[in-house]
Amino acid sequence: MARVVIFGSLRAFTDGAGEMEIEAATTRELLKKLAARHPALAETIEAGVSLAIDGEVFKEAWFTPIGPDSEVVVIPLMVGG
Amino acid sequence: MKQEFKVLGTRPIRPDGLDKVTGKAMFGADKSVTGMLHARILRSPHAHAEIVSIDTSKAEALAGVKAVITGDDFADVENRWSRYTMQNCMAQGRALYDGHAVAAVAAVSKTIAAEALKLIEVEYKVLSHVMDVDEAMAPGAPVLHEGVKARKLGDDVSGNTVGYYSFGHGDPEKGFAAADEVIERTFKTAAVHQGYIEPHACLADLGSDGKGELWCSTQGHYMVREVCAEILHIDASQLRVTASEIGGGFGGKTTVFIEPVALKLSQKAGKPVKLVMSREDVFRASGPTMSASMDVKIGMSKDGKITGAHAKLRYQGGAFPYQMVMMGAMSAFAAYDLEHVQAEGWDVMTNRPKMISYRAPGAPMAVYAVESVMDELCQKLELDPIDTRLLNAAKEGTKSSYGPTFKAIGLVEALEAAKAHPHYSAPLAPNTGRGVSCGFWFNFGGQVSVSMAINADGTVNLIEGNPDIGGSRASISMMAAEALGIEFDRVRTIVGDTASVGFSDVTDGSRVTFAVGIATINAAKAAIKEMCQRAAKIWEIDAEAVEWVDGAAQPTGHNAGNFPPMSLAEIAATSGKTGGPIAGHHEGAPDKAGVSFGVHLVDVEVDPETGFTAIKRYTAFQDVGKAIHPAYVEGQIQGGAVQGIGWALNEEYIYGEDGRLQNAGFLDYRIPVASDLPMIEPVIIEVPNPGHPFGVRGCGETAIVPPLAAVANGVAQAIGVRMFALPMSPPKILKAL
Amino acid sequence: MSKIHVTTNVNGDSVEFLCEPDEVLLDVLRDRLNLTGAKEGCGTGDCGACSVTIDGRLVASCLVLGAEAEGRVIETVEGIGSAKDLHPLQRHLLEHAALQCGVCTPGIIVAAKALLAENPDPTEEEARYWLAGNLCRCTGYDKIIRAVLSAATEMRGENA
Ligand code: FES
Ligand code: FES
C-alpha cells in the first residue's frame, strides 16, 4: 500500500491525519479514495493538486502508476513564471 | 554516467536572430491590417469605488468612434477564476484598484480614441481601500470580495485572506529548544513589476459569426484562446490565436489583460481592432508580483547545524483571489535538510492590480527572509556562510521541507564551486561587503505538442506551440538535431498558431526546454522508427533488424544484412516512392522537470555619503542539469540575477495615501541599467536531471531567487547595519546609517 | 487639425509623409512608413527602444515630432546592415547571444552605432554609461556590453 502524506494546511480537512496508507495503482484511483475517505478534501482535489510520487512532482496526471511501496505527497497545484 | 553529445552544448546562432537584429521581427504592436481601428482603455482613478453609472453616449457620438464597451458588455462566465480574469480586464460594478479598466473605445485613429475617452462620464462612489498586506489581513479591513475567505480560518484574519498553506515536518519548537542561538526577524518586500520592455499588445478580429483571429504578445497563445473563448462565449476552434514575437514576459504574459477587450470591441464594431497598452497602463493595470510581510525564526547550534526553522509569509496579490503564497512557503527552506521545519503562508487581497507570476513566483521574497536570518546567525556564531550552508544543504535523499524526497540535485556542487571560486577569497575594499545566498525553484513539465516533418531534401521542420522568449527555438532545433543525428542548421523550428499544432501549456515554470524538448525527442523517435522501416523495406530485411546510428539507418549486424548506412537525407529523398511523407509527432504531459538550485556571490559597495549601493562583482552558480545552448543558459542566469538586484535595491510600487500609484513609468520605477552593473559571471553546474533523457532541468527562474538576500547580506556587512525591508534604496540606507 | 507635409530622408531614401502636428516621429515611422524596427517601450524617453539618429545624433524618436524630420537625415535599425551584409554590431550581438527577447535590440544597435561613431574605442564603463538609456530586462547587459566592445575592436581593424 502506498504511503500518502498530506501537506500541513490540508490536514485541517483530514481531521489532522498527516499520513495514511491507501491501496491504489494510479494517481486517479488514489485521489478518488482519498476524497471518499475525507470528504472535506474533495473540494481541494477537485480544484487541482500536484502529487510528488517518490520525489518526482506530477501535475494532475491521472494514470501515473503508483508502486506498492511508493510515497505520495499531496501538495497544491503549482504554477510558474 | 556522462552522455556524449554532438550538438548539445554548442553555441549556434539562433534561428530568429537575423530578424531581430535587422528590425524585421514582428512583435505584438508591429502588426497592422488595413481598415483596423485603434482602441484605448479608460481606467479608474480610484483605488476602490462603486461604479454608479457610465454614460458613453457622448463618446459614441464622436465622429470616428466605432465602438464603446463597458463591463456590461461582458456576459457572466461560470468558472470563477475566469470570471476574475474577465473582471480584471474590465470592471463590473466596482473599480478595485487605481488603473482598473472601466470602459474602452475603438476609433479610426489613436487621437480620436483618446479624445473619446475624455467624453465618457463615469460616476464613482469612492469606497475605503486597503493597500498593505498586514492591514488588509487584519479584522475590520475593507474586504474586496465577500465569501472567498479561505476555509477553516478563524476571526483573527479578515475576509481578504483567500489562502492558507502550511508545509513542513517535525516540531520547530523542539528544534528551537535545542539551539544555541535563535534569531527571529520580520521582513517586508515591495511589490515589483516584471518590467518587460514590450507592453501588452494585440490585434483582434472577431466576426459576428464567432470566427476570430487574434495576434498577440503572450507566453501562451493556447491559454489566450481558451480564456478568451470562455469570456466571449465562442468556440475555441473558431478563435485562431497567433503568438507574435514576445518582448519579454517573465510570467507577466501568462494571463490576459487586453485581449478580451479588443475582441469584444472588434465584435461590436465589425472591424479589426488594435489595442496596445501604454507603459503607464502596464504599470497600473498589468502584472505586478506580490508584496510580502514575513516572520522567520531559525535556531542553530554553535557548529552551524540548523536545529529548527519556522516561517510565516503574508503576501498580498491585489484585487482578486489568487494562489501563490504556497510557492513561497514551499521554497522558503527547500535548500536545507531539516528535522524540524514549518513554513506557513497567507494569500491576501488588497486594492492593487491583480498579481501575476513573476519569475519563480513567490520564492524570491521567502528565500530573502530565510537567507538573511541564516546570514545573521553565521555572523553571530562566527561561522563561514558557505560552510554553514554546506553543513545543512539538501541533497539526494533529503526529505524536502515541502514534502517530496529529493532525487539527484546540485546544491552541494554549487556551494562547493562557490567556495572554490576566486571571488570568494578575493580581498574586500573598504565600505564593501560580500553577500551569499542560496536559491531554489521547482521547474515544471506540463502539456505539450510537437509536430516534425522530414522533408524530401533531408531537412526538418518542427512546429511547437510555445512562444519563444529566450531562444527556445534554437534549443529545440538543437535537441531535434541531436536526436536525429543531423546538423543543427538542417532543422527549422517555428512556433505554430493555435490551429496548426495541438495544445501546449503557457511558457512558464522554466518548462519549455524541458517539456518541448522531451516532446521533440519523442517526435524524432517516431520519425526515426518510420525511417528505419523504410530502409528495411528497401533492403528487404526485417524492420527490427535496422537501427538508427549517427543520423542514418543501418543493419543491426552482419546477420541482418550487409548494407552501407542509409542517411536521413537518402531515406527522405525516396520517401515519395517508399510510402509517402515521413513525419513524427508527440503530444504529452511530461513531468519530472527536476528542481534547480543556485548560489550567488556578490560584492557591494555602499557610499556612506549618498547611501547608493554599487554592485562591484557578481558570480552566479547554478545547477541546470544539462545546458543545451550554454550561451542562452548564461543569459538566463545573468538576466535573472539582475532582476533580483533591481528588486533588492530600487524597484517598488509606491502608492499615495489615496491609493494611487505614484511611479507608473520607467523614470520613477527604476529597473537596473547598464551603468549600474558589472559583468555578471555565470558558472554552470551540470548535475543531470534523472527525469530527462539528456539530463535537462529548467533553468530560467532559479536565478532571480538568490540575489535579494545576497545583496542584502552584502549591504549588512558593508554598513554594519541590517535592513529588514526591500528595496534598499539610497534614502532608506541613509536613514539606517 | 490640418496635417503637415514633411520631406525627409530615411535610411538613404527620400521620403514624404503627412502627419499631425503633434504626432511623434516614432508613430510616423511605425504607422505611416511601416518601419516597425523602432519600438515603443515607454513613450516618455526612458527606455531607448525607439532610438534612431537624426543627422547622426542619437534621439528617442518618441520625444521628437514627426514634423521635425523636415530636411533631416534619419537612420533607423532598418538602415543598418542588411540580411546579407550585417553590420559588425549586429553580427557580434548574434554571436554573443546578446539578445533574448530582442525587443530592446534595435534600440541598442542604433545607440551603439552612434557611440562607436563618436568613440571608436570605448572602455567598458564608457559603453555602459552610453547605453544606460537603453533598458534591457532580459540579459543583465553583460553579453550586450561584450558584443559592443568586440564589434568596436573589429571595426578598428584590431584582432579581438
Ligand atoms: S519609447 Fe522612446 S524612450 Fe521608450
Ligand atoms: S533582450 Fe529582451 S529586453 Fe533586451
JSON list of C-alpha atoms in Angstrom, two decimals, chain B residues 467-602:
[
{"chain": "B", "resi": 467, "resn": "PRO", "atom": "CA", "xyz": [6.15, 31.18, -27.69]},
{"chain": "B", "resi": 468, "resn": "ASP", "atom": "CA", "xyz": [9.92, 31.59, -27.75]},
{"chain": "B", "resi": 469, "resn": "ILE", "atom": "CA", "xyz": [11.00, 34.15, -25.20]},
{"chain": "B", "resi": 470, "resn": "GLY", "atom": "CA", "xyz": [14.65, 33.49, -24.75]},
{"chain": "B", "resi": 471, "resn": "GLY", "atom": "CA", "xyz": [15.94, 31.43, -27.64]},
{"chain": "B", "resi": 472, "resn": "SER", "atom": "CA", "xyz": [13.94, 28.23, -27.23]},
{"chain": "B", "resi": 473, "resn": "ARG", "atom": "CA", "xyz": [13.59, 27.75, -30.99]},
{"chain": "B", "resi": 474, "resn": "ALA", "atom": "CA", "xyz": [17.36, 27.38, -31.04]},
{"chain": "B", "resi": 475, "resn": "SER", "atom": "CA", "xyz": [17.47, 24.86, -28.21]},
{"chain": "B", "resi": 476, "resn": "ILE", "atom": "CA", "xyz": [14.54, 22.88, -29.63]},
{"chain": "B", "resi": 477, "resn": "SER", "atom": "CA", "xyz": [16.24, 22.70, -33.04]},
{"chain": "B", "resi": 478, "resn": "MET", "atom": "CA", "xyz": [19.39, 21.56, -31.29]},
{"chain": "B", "resi": 479, "resn": "MET", "atom": "CA", "xyz": [17.59, 18.77, -29.49]},
{"chain": "B", "resi": 480, "resn": "ALA", "atom": "CA", "xyz": [15.90, 17.69, -32.72]},
{"chain": "B", "resi": 481, "resn": "ALA", "atom": "CA", "xyz": [19.26, 17.65, -34.49]},
{"chain": "B", "resi": 482, "resn": "GLU", "atom": "CA", "xyz": [20.85, 15.72, -31.64]},
{"chain": "B", "resi": 483, "resn": "ALA", "atom": "CA", "xyz": [18.05, 13.16, -31.54]},
{"chain": "B", "resi": 484, "resn": "LEU", "atom": "CA", "xyz": [18.00, 12.69, -35.31]},
{"chain": "B", "resi": 485, "resn": "GLY", "atom": "CA", "xyz": [21.77, 12.76, -35.67]},
{"chain": "B", "resi": 486, "resn": "ILE", "atom": "CA", "xyz": [21.87, 15.61, -38.19]},
{"chain": "B", "resi": 487, "resn": "GLU", "atom": "CA", "xyz": [23.35, 19.10, -38.33]},
{"chain": "B", "resi": 488, "resn": "PHE", "atom": "CA", "xyz": [21.67, 21.93, -36.42]},
{"chain": "B", "resi": 489, "resn": "ASP", "atom": "CA", "xyz": [21.15, 24.07, -39.49]},
{"chain": "B", "resi": 490, "resn": "ARG", "atom": "CA", "xyz": [19.10, 21.37, -41.22]},
{"chain": "B", "resi": 491, "resn": "VAL", "atom": "CA", "xyz": [16.31, 21.94, -38.70]},
{"chain": "B", "resi": 492, "resn": "ARG", "atom": "CA", "xyz": [13.90, 24.84, -38.68]},
{"chain": "B", "resi": 493, "resn": "THR", "atom": "CA", "xyz": [11.61, 25.26, -35.70]},
{"chain": "B", "resi": 494, "resn": "ILE", "atom": "CA", "xyz": [8.63, 27.57, -35.73]},
{"chain": "B", "resi": 495, "resn": "VAL", "atom": "CA", "xyz": [6.00, 28.42, -33.16]},
{"chain": "B", "resi": 496, "resn": "GLY", "atom": "CA", "xyz": [2.69, 27.40, -34.69]},
{"chain": "B", "resi": 497, "resn": "ASP", "atom": "CA", "xyz": [-0.63, 29.17, -34.20]},
{"chain": "B", "resi": 498, "resn": "THR", "atom": "CA", "xyz": [-3.44, 27.51, -32.30]},
{"chain": "B", "resi": 499, "resn": "ALA", "atom": "CA", "xyz": [-4.85, 25.97, -35.46]},
{"chain": "B", "resi": 500, "resn": "SER", "atom": "CA", "xyz": [-1.62, 24.35, -36.63]},
{"chain": "B", "resi": 501, "resn": "VAL", "atom": "CA", "xyz": [-0.47, 22.11, -33.80]},
{"chain": "B", "resi": 502, "resn": "GLY", "atom": "CA", "xyz": [-2.01, 20.62, -30.66]},
{"chain": "B", "resi": 503, "resn": "PHE", "atom": "CA", "xyz": [-2.40, 22.29, -27.31]},
{"chain": "B", "resi": 504, "resn": "SER", "atom": "CA", "xyz": [0.58, 23.48, -25.32]},
{"chain": "B", "resi": 505, "resn": "ASP", "atom": "CA", "xyz": [0.64, 25.00, -21.85]},
{"chain": "B", "resi": 506, "resn": "VAL", "atom": "CA", "xyz": [1.99, 28.50, -21.36]},
{"chain": "B", "resi": 507, "resn": "THR", "atom": "CA", "xyz": [5.69, 29.19, -21.48]},
{"chain": "B", "resi": 508, "resn": "ASP", "atom": "CA", "xyz": [6.21, 29.32, -17.73]},
{"chain": "B", "resi": 509, "resn": "GLY", "atom": "CA", "xyz": [7.84, 27.48, -14.91]},
{"chain": "B", "resi": 510, "resn": "SER", "atom": "CA", "xyz": [11.01, 27.19, -16.97]},
{"chain": "B", "resi": 511, "resn": "ARG", "atom": "CA", "xyz": [9.31, 24.35, -18.74]},
{"chain": "B", "resi": 512, "resn": "VAL", "atom": "CA", "xyz": [9.89, 24.88, -22.43]},
{"chain": "B", "resi": 513, "resn": "THR", "atom": "CA", "xyz": [13.35, 23.46, -22.94]},
{"chain": "B", "resi": 514, "resn": "PHE", "atom": "CA", "xyz": [12.39, 20.58, -20.71]},
{"chain": "B", "resi": 515, "resn": "ALA", "atom": "CA", "xyz": [8.89, 19.70, -21.89]},
{"chain": "B", "resi": 516, "resn": "VAL", "atom": "CA", "xyz": [9.10, 20.71, -25.55]},
{"chain": "B", "resi": 517, "resn": "GLY", "atom": "CA", "xyz": [12.48, 19.02, -25.54]},
{"chain": "B", "resi": 518, "resn": "ILE", "atom": "CA", "xyz": [11.01, 15.72, -24.42]},
{"chain": "B", "resi": 519, "resn": "ALA", "atom": "CA", "xyz": [8.22, 16.01, -26.97]},
{"chain": "B", "resi": 520, "resn": "THR", "atom": "CA", "xyz": [10.80, 16.79, -29.65]},
{"chain": "B", "resi": 521, "resn": "ILE", "atom": "CA", "xyz": [12.88, 13.77, -28.74]},
{"chain": "B", "resi": 522, "resn": "ASN", "atom": "CA", "xyz": [9.77, 11.59, -28.87]},
{"chain": "B", "resi": 523, "resn": "ALA", "atom": "CA", "xyz": [8.67, 13.07, -32.19]},
{"chain": "B", "resi": 524, "resn": "ALA", "atom": "CA", "xyz": [12.15, 12.35, -33.51]},
{"chain": "B", "resi": 525, "resn": "LYS", "atom": "CA", "xyz": [11.88, 8.78, -32.23]},
{"chain": "B", "resi": 526, "resn": "ALA", "atom": "CA", "xyz": [8.63, 8.33, -34.15]},
{"chain": "B", "resi": 527, "resn": "ALA", "atom": "CA", "xyz": [10.20, 9.69, -37.33]},
{"chain": "B", "resi": 528, "resn": "ILE", "atom": "CA", "xyz": [13.27, 7.51, -36.84]},
{"chain": "B", "resi": 529, "resn": "LYS", "atom": "CA", "xyz": [11.10, 4.44, -36.44]},
{"chain": "B", "resi": 530, "resn": "GLU", "atom": "CA", "xyz": [9.42, 5.23, -39.73]},
{"chain": "B", "resi": 531, "resn": "MET", "atom": "CA", "xyz": [12.75, 5.88, -41.45]},
{"chain": "B", "resi": 532, "resn": "CYS", "atom": "CA", "xyz": [14.13, 2.56, -40.21]},
{"chain": "B", "resi": 533, "resn": "GLN", "atom": "CA", "xyz": [11.07, 0.84, -41.64]},
{"chain": "B", "resi": 534, "resn": "ARG", "atom": "CA", "xyz": [11.58, 2.49, -45.00]},
{"chain": "B", "resi": 535, "resn": "ALA", "atom": "CA", "xyz": [15.22, 1.39, -45.04]},
{"chain": "B", "resi": 536, "resn": "ALA", "atom": "CA", "xyz": [14.18, -2.11, -44.07]},
{"chain": "B", "resi": 537, "resn": "LYS", "atom": "CA", "xyz": [11.75, -2.23, -46.96]},
{"chain": "B", "resi": 538, "resn": "ILE", "atom": "CA", "xyz": [14.37, -1.02, -49.39]},
{"chain": "B", "resi": 539, "resn": "TRP", "atom": "CA", "xyz": [16.87, -3.56, -48.09]},
{"chain": "B", "resi": 540, "resn": "GLU", "atom": "CA", "xyz": [14.16, -6.18, -47.91]},
{"chain": "B", "resi": 541, "resn": "ILE", "atom": "CA", "xyz": [15.01, -7.10, -44.36]},
{"chain": "B", "resi": 542, "resn": "ASP", "atom": "CA", "xyz": [13.08, -7.07, -41.11]},
{"chain": "B", "resi": 543, "resn": "ALA", "atom": "CA", "xyz": [12.36, -3.63, -39.63]},
{"chain": "B", "resi": 544, "resn": "GLU", "atom": "CA", "xyz": [13.64, -4.97, -36.30]},
{"chain": "B", "resi": 545, "resn": "ALA", "atom": "CA", "xyz": [16.98, -5.60, -37.95]},
{"chain": "B", "resi": 546, "resn": "VAL", "atom": "CA", "xyz": [17.51, -1.89, -38.61]},
{"chain": "B", "resi": 547, "resn": "GLU", "atom": "CA", "xyz": [18.82, 0.62, -36.11]},
{"chain": "B", "resi": 548, "resn": "TRP", "atom": "CA", "xyz": [19.47, 4.35, -36.18]},
{"chain": "B", "resi": 549, "resn": "VAL", "atom": "CA", "xyz": [23.08, 5.42, -35.63]},
{"chain": "B", "resi": 550, "resn": "ASP", "atom": "CA", "xyz": [24.57, 8.86, -36.27]},
{"chain": "B", "resi": 551, "resn": "GLY", "atom": "CA", "xyz": [21.77, 10.09, -38.45]},
{"chain": "B", "resi": 552, "resn": "ALA", "atom": "CA", "xyz": [21.48, 7.00, -40.61]},
{"chain": "B", "resi": 553, "resn": "ALA", "atom": "CA", "xyz": [19.68, 3.67, -40.73]},
{"chain": "B", "resi": 554, "resn": "GLN", "atom": "CA", "xyz": [21.94, 0.65, -40.63]},
{"chain": "B", "resi": 555, "resn": "PRO", "atom": "CA", "xyz": [21.51, -3.09, -40.23]},
{"chain": "B", "resi": 556, "resn": "THR", "atom": "CA", "xyz": [21.87, -4.14, -36.61]},
{"chain": "B", "resi": 557, "resn": "GLY", "atom": "CA", "xyz": [24.67, -6.50, -37.52]},
{"chain": "B", "resi": 558, "resn": "HIS", "atom": "CA", "xyz": [26.13, -8.64, -40.27]},
{"chain": "B", "resi": 559, "resn": "ASN", "atom": "CA", "xyz": [23.47, -11.27, -39.77]},
{"chain": "B", "resi": 560, "resn": "ALA", "atom": "CA", "xyz": [20.83, -8.66, -40.53]},
{"chain": "B", "resi": 561, "resn": "GLY", "atom": "CA", "xyz": [22.33, -7.88, -43.89]},
{"chain": "B", "resi": 562, "resn": "ASN", "atom": "CA", "xyz": [25.29, -6.18, -45.45]},
{"chain": "B", "resi": 563, "resn": "PHE", "atom": "CA", "xyz": [24.26, -2.71, -46.44]},
{"chain": "B", "resi": 564, "resn": "PRO", "atom": "CA", "xyz": [26.04, 0.62, -46.06]},
{"chain": "B", "resi": 565, "resn": "PRO", "atom": "CA", "xyz": [24.25, 3.06, -43.73]},
{"chain": "B", "resi": 566, "resn": "MET", "atom": "CA", "xyz": [21.40, 4.98, -45.35]},
{"chain": "B", "resi": 567, "resn": "SER", "atom": "CA", "xyz": [21.28, 8.58, -44.17]},
{"chain": "B", "resi": 568, "resn": "LEU", "atom": "CA", "xyz": [18.23, 10.60, -43.24]},
{"chain": "B", "resi": 569, "resn": "ALA", "atom": "CA", "xyz": [18.67, 12.59, -46.46]},
{"chain": "B", "resi": 570, "resn": "GLU", "atom": "CA", "xyz": [18.81, 9.44, -48.58]},
{"chain": "B", "resi": 571, "resn": "ILE", "atom": "CA", "xyz": [15.72, 7.96, -46.97]},
{"chain": "B", "resi": 572, "resn": "ALA", "atom": "CA", "xyz": [13.90, 11.27, -47.25]},
{"chain": "B", "resi": 573, "resn": "ALA", "atom": "CA", "xyz": [14.80, 11.62, -50.93]},
{"chain": "B", "resi": 574, "resn": "THR", "atom": "CA", "xyz": [12.88, 8.49, -51.87]},
{"chain": "B", "resi": 575, "resn": "SER", "atom": "CA", "xyz": [10.08, 8.91, -49.33]},
{"chain": "B", "resi": 576, "resn": "GLY", "atom": "CA", "xyz": [7.58, 9.69, -52.09]},
{"chain": "B", "resi": 577, "resn": "LYS", "atom": "CA", "xyz": [8.16, 6.23, -53.52]},
{"chain": "B", "resi": 578, "resn": "THR", "atom": "CA", "xyz": [8.52, 4.29, -50.28]},
{"chain": "B", "resi": 579, "resn": "GLY", "atom": "CA", "xyz": [5.21, 5.20, -48.69]},
{"chain": "B", "resi": 580, "resn": "GLY", "atom": "CA", "xyz": [4.78, 8.95, -48.66]},
{"chain": "B", "resi": 581, "resn": "PRO", "atom": "CA", "xyz": [5.87, 11.77, -46.39]},
{"chain": "B", "resi": 582, "resn": "ILE", "atom": "CA", "xyz": [7.77, 10.97, -43.22]},
{"chain": "B", "resi": 583, "resn": "ALA", "atom": "CA", "xyz": [6.81, 12.78, -40.05]},
{"chain": "B", "resi": 584, "resn": "GLY", "atom": "CA", "xyz": [6.80, 12.35, -36.33]},
{"chain": "B", "resi": 585, "resn": "HIS", "atom": "CA", "xyz": [4.74, 13.99, -33.70]},
{"chain": "B", "resi": 586, "resn": "HIS", "atom": "CA", "xyz": [4.28, 13.81, -30.00]},
{"chain": "B", "resi": 587, "resn": "GLU", "atom": "CA", "xyz": [1.65, 15.01, -27.59]},
{"chain": "B", "resi": 588, "resn": "GLY", "atom": "CA", "xyz": [2.05, 14.51, -23.89]},
{"chain": "B", "resi": 589, "resn": "ALA", "atom": "CA", "xyz": [2.43, 15.97, -20.44]},
{"chain": "B", "resi": 590, "resn": "PRO", "atom": "CA", "xyz": [5.93, 15.18, -19.24]},
{"chain": "B", "resi": 591, "resn": "ASP", "atom": "CA", "xyz": [6.70, 15.58, -15.57]},
{"chain": "B", "resi": 592, "resn": "LYS", "atom": "CA", "xyz": [9.94, 15.13, -13.60]},
{"chain": "B", "resi": 593, "resn": "ALA", "atom": "CA", "xyz": [11.27, 18.54, -14.60]},
{"chain": "B", "resi": 594, "resn": "GLY", "atom": "CA", "xyz": [13.88, 18.40, -11.87]},
{"chain": "B", "resi": 595, "resn": "VAL", "atom": "CA", "xyz": [14.38, 21.11, -9.26]},
{"chain": "B", "resi": 596, "resn": "SER", "atom": "CA", "xyz": [17.25, 23.54, -9.65]},
{"chain": "B", "resi": 597, "resn": "PHE", "atom": "CA", "xyz": [19.44, 25.23, -7.05]},
{"chain": "B", "resi": 598, "resn": "GLY", "atom": "CA", "xyz": [21.65, 28.26, -7.35]},
{"chain": "B", "resi": 599, "resn": "VAL", "atom": "CA", "xyz": [24.19, 30.06, -5.16]},
{"chain": "B", "resi": 600, "resn": "HIS", "atom": "CA", "xyz": [25.04, 33.70, -5.72]},
{"chain": "B", "resi": 601, "resn": "LEU", "atom": "CA", "xyz": [28.04, 35.67, -4.51]},
{"chain": "B", "resi": 602, "resn": "VAL", "atom": "CA", "xyz": [28.06, 39.45, -4.64]}
]
